[in-house]
Tab-separated table of C-alpha atoms in Angstrom:
chain	number	residue	atom	x	y	z
A	1	GLN	CA	130.998	94.110	86.524
A	2	LYS	CA	131.206	97.760	87.445
A	3	GLU	CA	132.038	100.143	84.622
A	4	VAL	CA	134.931	101.743	86.515
A	5	GLU	CA	136.618	99.842	89.313
A	6	GLN	CA	139.005	101.058	91.975
A	7	ASN	CA	140.352	99.487	95.116
A	8	SER	CA	138.572	101.254	97.967
A	9	GLY	CA	141.640	101.234	100.207
A	10	PRO	CA	142.684	102.737	102.440
A	11	LEU	CA	146.084	102.906	100.831
A	12	SER	CA	148.535	103.925	103.514
A	13	VAL	CA	151.946	105.301	102.544
A	14	PRO	CA	154.646	107.095	104.529
A	15	GLU	CA	155.412	110.723	103.843
A	16	GLY	CA	157.845	111.086	100.956
A	17	ALA	CA	156.931	107.748	99.349
A	18	ILE	CA	155.282	107.136	95.989
A	19	ALA	CA	151.563	106.422	96.113
A	20	SER	CA	150.200	104.290	93.272
A	21	LEU	CA	146.467	104.356	92.563
A	22	ASN	CA	144.877	102.071	90.009
A	23	CYS	CA	141.685	101.991	87.996
A	24	THR	CA	140.206	99.618	85.411
A	25	TYR	CA	137.307	100.311	83.087
A	26	SER	CA	135.016	98.088	81.079
A	27	ASP	CA	134.119	100.218	78.031
A	28	ARG	CA	136.876	99.515	75.503
A	29	GLY	CA	135.793	102.501	73.416
A	30	SER	CA	136.414	105.029	76.188
A	31	GLN	CA	138.570	107.931	75.052
A	32	SER	CA	139.085	110.312	77.950
A	33	PHE	CA	140.232	109.603	81.479
A	34	PHE	CA	140.412	111.805	84.532
A	35	TRP	CA	141.625	111.735	88.099
A	36	TYR	CA	139.873	113.798	90.742
A	37	ARG	CA	140.868	114.372	94.349
A	38	GLN	CA	138.132	114.690	96.944
A	39	TYR	CA	138.704	115.756	100.520
A	40	SER	CA	136.159	114.632	103.084
A	41	GLY	CA	132.996	116.712	102.833
A	42	LYS	CA	134.207	118.592	99.758
A	43	SER	CA	133.542	118.308	96.054
A	44	PRO	CA	135.830	116.573	93.519
A	45	GLU	CA	138.795	118.580	92.246
A	46	LEU	CA	140.291	117.749	88.838
A	47	ILE	CA	143.984	116.954	89.082
A	48	MET	CA	144.835	115.094	85.860
A	49	SER	CA	143.375	114.279	82.480
A	50	ILE	CA	144.835	111.819	79.970
A	51	TYR	CA	143.702	110.943	76.479
A	52	SER	CA	146.542	108.938	74.876
A	53	ASN	CA	148.394	105.778	75.824
A	54	GLY	CA	151.502	106.383	77.885
A	55	ASP	CA	152.438	108.720	80.704
A	56	LYS	CA	151.481	112.297	81.431
A	57	GLU	CA	153.310	114.183	84.145
A	58	ASP	CA	152.232	117.293	86.025
A	59	GLY	CA	154.363	118.229	88.999
A	60	ARG	CA	154.312	115.393	91.515
A	61	PHE	CA	151.515	113.603	89.639
A	62	THR	CA	151.883	111.139	86.767
A	63	ALA	CA	148.912	109.577	85.023
A	64	GLN	CA	149.455	106.387	83.042
A	65	LEU	CA	147.054	104.987	80.458
A	66	ASN	CA	147.034	101.568	78.803
A	67	LYS	CA	143.974	101.258	76.579
A	68	ALA	CA	144.786	97.695	75.528
A	69	SER	CA	144.607	96.598	79.154
A	70	GLN	CA	141.810	99.080	79.954
A	71	TYR	CA	143.860	100.390	82.828
A	72	VAL	CA	144.682	103.857	84.094
A	73	SER	CA	146.803	104.743	87.087
A	74	LEU	CA	147.929	107.753	89.068
A	75	LEU	CA	151.317	108.034	90.728
A	76	ILE	CA	151.933	110.627	93.410
A	77	ARG	CA	155.604	111.226	94.107
A	78	ASP	CA	156.949	112.614	97.381
A	79	SER	CA	153.567	112.057	99.051
A	80	GLN	CA	152.572	114.619	101.657
A	81	PRO	CA	150.023	114.390	104.479
A	82	SER	CA	148.005	116.992	102.550
A	83	ASP	CA	147.585	114.401	99.772
A	84	SER	CA	145.425	112.329	102.119
A	85	ALA	CA	142.063	112.227	100.360
A	86	THR	CA	139.886	110.015	98.200
A	87	TYR	CA	141.033	109.768	94.583
A	88	LEU	CA	138.310	109.236	92.013
A	89	CYS	CA	138.928	107.771	88.583
A	90	ALA	CA	136.488	108.972	85.911
A	91	VAL	CA	135.965	107.851	82.334
A	92	ASN	CA	134.080	109.293	79.366
A	93	PRO	CA	132.273	106.276	77.899
A	94	SER	CA	132.253	105.703	74.155
A	95	GLY	CA	129.556	107.363	72.096
A	96	GLY	CA	130.261	110.921	73.034
A	97	TYR	CA	132.246	113.144	75.278
A	98	ASN	CA	129.430	113.781	77.687
A	99	LYS	CA	128.926	112.239	81.078
A	100	LEU	CA	131.652	110.914	83.318
A	101	ILE	CA	131.456	107.473	84.853
A	102	PHE	CA	133.196	107.442	88.209
A	103	GLY	CA	134.725	104.703	90.272
A	104	ALA	CA	133.929	104.602	93.966
A	105	GLY	CA	137.340	106.042	94.775
A	106	THR	CA	140.473	104.978	96.622
A	107	ARG	CA	141.147	106.494	100.011
A	108	LEU	CA	144.782	107.504	100.421
A	109	ALA	CA	146.325	108.104	103.828
A	110	VAL	CA	149.817	109.615	103.965
A	111	HIS	CA	151.305	109.323	107.437
A	112	PRO	CA	154.233	111.419	108.748
B	1	ASP	CA	138.282	133.583	87.251
B	2	THR	CA	135.401	132.384	89.368
B	3	GLY	CA	134.612	128.709	89.493
B	4	VAL	CA	131.315	126.869	89.519
B	5	SER	CA	129.006	128.058	92.272
B	6	GLN	CA	126.020	126.304	93.807
B	7	ASP	CA	123.290	127.486	96.097
B	8	PRO	CA	122.313	126.574	98.742
B	9	ARG	CA	125.252	124.677	100.178
B	10	HIS	CA	123.048	122.776	102.594
B	11	LYS	CA	119.346	122.010	102.572
B	12	ILE	CA	117.330	120.156	105.159
B	13	THR	CA	113.772	119.374	104.179
B	14	LYS	CA	110.945	117.174	105.279
B	15	ARG	CA	109.816	114.223	103.220
B	16	GLY	CA	107.261	115.239	100.656
B	17	GLN	CA	108.482	118.804	100.246
B	18	ASN	CA	109.861	120.236	97.002
B	19	VAL	CA	113.383	121.608	96.791
B	20	THR	CA	115.247	123.562	94.131
B	21	PHE	CA	118.979	123.960	93.709
B	22	ARG	CA	120.851	126.455	91.576
B	23	CYS	CA	124.142	126.141	89.718
B	24	ASP	CA	126.158	128.907	88.060
B	25	PRO	CA	128.831	127.454	85.752
B	26	ILE	CA	132.194	128.948	84.828
B	27	SER	CA	131.197	131.879	82.645
B	28	GLU	CA	132.541	130.760	79.259
B	29	HIS	CA	131.564	127.096	79.671
B	30	ASN	CA	128.767	125.896	77.420
B	31	ARG	CA	128.148	122.503	79.018
B	32	LEU	CA	126.615	121.996	82.435
B	33	TYR	CA	126.218	118.682	84.250
B	34	TRP	CA	124.369	117.488	87.334
B	35	TYR	CA	125.597	114.552	89.409
B	36	ARG	CA	124.528	112.975	92.683
B	37	GLN	CA	126.918	111.490	95.202
B	38	THR	CA	126.145	109.348	98.224
B	39	LEU	CA	128.561	108.387	100.977
B	40	GLY	CA	131.302	106.032	99.869
B	41	GLN	CA	130.384	106.230	96.188
B	42	GLY	CA	131.607	108.225	93.244
B	43	PRO	CA	129.354	110.833	91.666
B	44	GLU	CA	126.547	109.457	89.483
B	45	PHE	CA	125.533	111.298	86.331
B	46	LEU	CA	122.016	112.732	86.294
B	47	THR	CA	121.750	115.022	83.282
B	48	TYR	CA	123.615	117.533	81.141
B	49	PHE	CA	122.974	120.608	79.033
B	50	GLN	CA	124.745	122.084	76.089
B	51	ASN	CA	123.790	125.737	76.175
B	52	GLU	CA	120.045	125.654	76.946
B	53	ALA	CA	119.364	122.210	75.466
B	54	GLN	CA	119.074	119.223	77.794
B	55	LEU	CA	120.795	116.516	75.784
B	56	GLU	CA	120.896	113.503	78.071
B	57	LYS	CA	119.118	112.289	81.168
B	58	SER	CA	120.061	109.293	83.272
B	59	ARG	CA	117.573	106.593	84.152
B	60	LEU	CA	118.342	107.682	87.736
B	61	LEU	CA	116.451	110.877	87.012
B	62	SER	CA	112.916	109.911	87.957
B	63	ASP	CA	109.910	111.997	86.991
B	64	ARG	CA	110.190	113.766	90.357
B	65	PHE	CA	113.403	115.385	89.141
B	66	SER	CA	113.483	118.195	86.612
B	67	ALA	CA	116.337	120.364	85.447
B	68	GLU	CA	116.382	123.533	83.412
B	69	ARG	CA	118.925	125.879	81.932
B	70	PRO	CA	116.636	128.518	80.428
B	71	LYS	CA	119.127	130.968	78.970
B	72	GLY	CA	122.129	128.750	78.654
B	73	SER	CA	123.707	130.229	81.754
B	74	PHE	CA	122.667	129.078	85.243
B	75	SER	CA	120.726	125.878	85.820
B	76	THR	CA	118.198	124.707	88.374
B	77	LEU	CA	117.491	121.193	89.605
B	78	GLU	CA	114.135	120.629	91.259
B	79	ILE	CA	113.124	117.574	93.243
B	80	GLN	CA	109.424	117.214	93.899
B	81	ARG	CA	107.922	115.182	96.741
B	82	THR	CA	111.298	114.445	98.263
B	83	GLU	CA	112.010	111.014	99.721
B	84	GLN	CA	114.606	109.979	102.265
B	85	GLY	CA	116.498	108.201	99.481
B	86	ASP	CA	117.065	111.561	97.836
B	87	SER	CA	119.465	112.528	100.625
B	88	ALA	CA	122.823	113.033	98.913
B	89	MET	CA	125.302	115.614	97.709
B	90	TYR	CA	124.116	117.192	94.470
B	91	LEU	CA	127.039	118.298	92.358
B	92	CYS	CA	127.106	120.590	89.371
B	93	ALA	CA	129.979	120.665	86.899
B	94	SER	CA	130.735	122.622	83.763
B	95	SER	CA	132.987	122.182	80.757
B	96	LEU	CA	133.901	123.883	77.518
B	97	THR	CA	133.437	122.072	74.233
B	98	GLY	CA	135.147	122.945	70.986
B	99	VAL	CA	137.401	121.307	68.461
B	100	GLY	CA	141.081	121.623	69.199
B	101	LEU	CA	140.729	123.122	72.643
B	102	VAL	CA	143.276	122.198	75.286
B	103	GLY	CA	141.646	120.452	78.202
B	104	LEU	CA	138.732	119.409	76.077
B	105	TYR	CA	135.839	117.954	78.035
B	106	GLU	CA	137.448	118.492	81.422
B	107	GLN	CA	134.652	118.963	83.927
B	108	TYR	CA	135.023	121.286	86.892
B	109	PHE	CA	132.809	120.792	89.895
B	110	GLY	CA	131.104	123.274	92.166
B	111	PRO	CA	131.071	122.897	95.962
B	112	GLY	CA	127.844	120.889	95.905
B	113	THR	CA	124.523	121.110	97.703
B	114	ARG	CA	124.094	118.648	100.535
B	115	LEU	CA	120.463	117.599	100.817
B	116	THR	CA	119.087	115.926	103.927
B	117	VAL	CA	115.511	114.651	103.810
B	118	THR	CA	114.043	113.940	107.237
């Protein structure tokens, strides 16, 4: 079992729709969770961090965390073609707030 | 506020040669991380520093790889006797540690160095 799992996609949504990206993790002691956006050929860009169960909203983005289910998600409202990218879920494993363990990413395609 | 910078952005080398990459973190950040990313995968952790101390190294980091952060500022990653399997994007990230800080442990990535070993 991979430590951080994401559906590779592509997830295709029409412009203006809500895109829902999901991630599960295996380390029950994980404390910090992050979503990065990565455009093709570029480096990851941090878009959301979440540390507590529940929802965290920032503009069009909402991160949701459920530690009991070991599940974290990212919702993108009013999706735009410029949101088309790979979204990486990253987790700080238990034992220290050091390295990040990344999923392989979900490719999102927003079509006009 | 300048972000993380890396140099060079691209490197093409022949198998068996040594290469060195540089990373300059965000100026006030005390932690610096190196990751490697291959096509279709997420970044994989290699090593990290807190100030000048190298505190953790991944099993991925073979003895051909060495990293330094001599004065707690910039860092270098050297790969000796490169192999074709070393071809990847090498990413550097930095973060700020400290109790009670907002955005604790958030890591910010540089643009990466793309290495091609022929």
